[in-house]
XYZ file of C-alpha atoms in Angstrom:
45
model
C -61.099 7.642 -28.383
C -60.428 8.377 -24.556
C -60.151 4.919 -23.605
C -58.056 4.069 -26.385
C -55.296 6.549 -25.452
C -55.422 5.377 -21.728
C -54.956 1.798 -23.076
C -51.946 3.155 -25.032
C -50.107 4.952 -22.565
C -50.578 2.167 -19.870
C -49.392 -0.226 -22.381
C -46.346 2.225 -23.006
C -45.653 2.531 -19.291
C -45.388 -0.980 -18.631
C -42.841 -1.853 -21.885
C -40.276 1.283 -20.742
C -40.641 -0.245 -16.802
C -39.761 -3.672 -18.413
C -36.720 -2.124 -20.434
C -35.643 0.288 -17.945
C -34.818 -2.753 -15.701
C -34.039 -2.417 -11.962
C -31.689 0.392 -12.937
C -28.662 1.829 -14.817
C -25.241 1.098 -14.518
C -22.804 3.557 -13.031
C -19.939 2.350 -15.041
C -21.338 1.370 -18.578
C -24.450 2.606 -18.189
C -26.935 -0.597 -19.255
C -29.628 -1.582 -17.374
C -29.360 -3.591 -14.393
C -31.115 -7.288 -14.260
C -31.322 -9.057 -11.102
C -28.985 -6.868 -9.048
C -26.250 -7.232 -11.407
C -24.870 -5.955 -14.887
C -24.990 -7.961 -17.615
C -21.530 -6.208 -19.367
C -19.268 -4.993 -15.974
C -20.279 -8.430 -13.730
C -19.830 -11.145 -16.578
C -16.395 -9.778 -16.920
C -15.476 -10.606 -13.643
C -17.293 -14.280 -13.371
């Protein structure tokens, strides 16, 4: 039983560090991918 919560909540850590992203946006508010925000920076490509 104790392992299998540990395995949980490292498995949960890792999937919100892989949707959190680098960060959020200060404008929008998504999550920043490789330095750059996928709704503000496409605009201005």
């Amino acid at each position: 039983m104790y392992f299998g919560i540990k395995f949980y909540v490292a498995n949960r850590k890792k999937a919100l560090e892989k949707d959190a992203g680098e960060g959020i946006c200060a404008e929008c508010g998504s999550s920043i991918f490789d330095k750059k925000c996928p709704n503000c920076d496409s605009v201005g490509e």
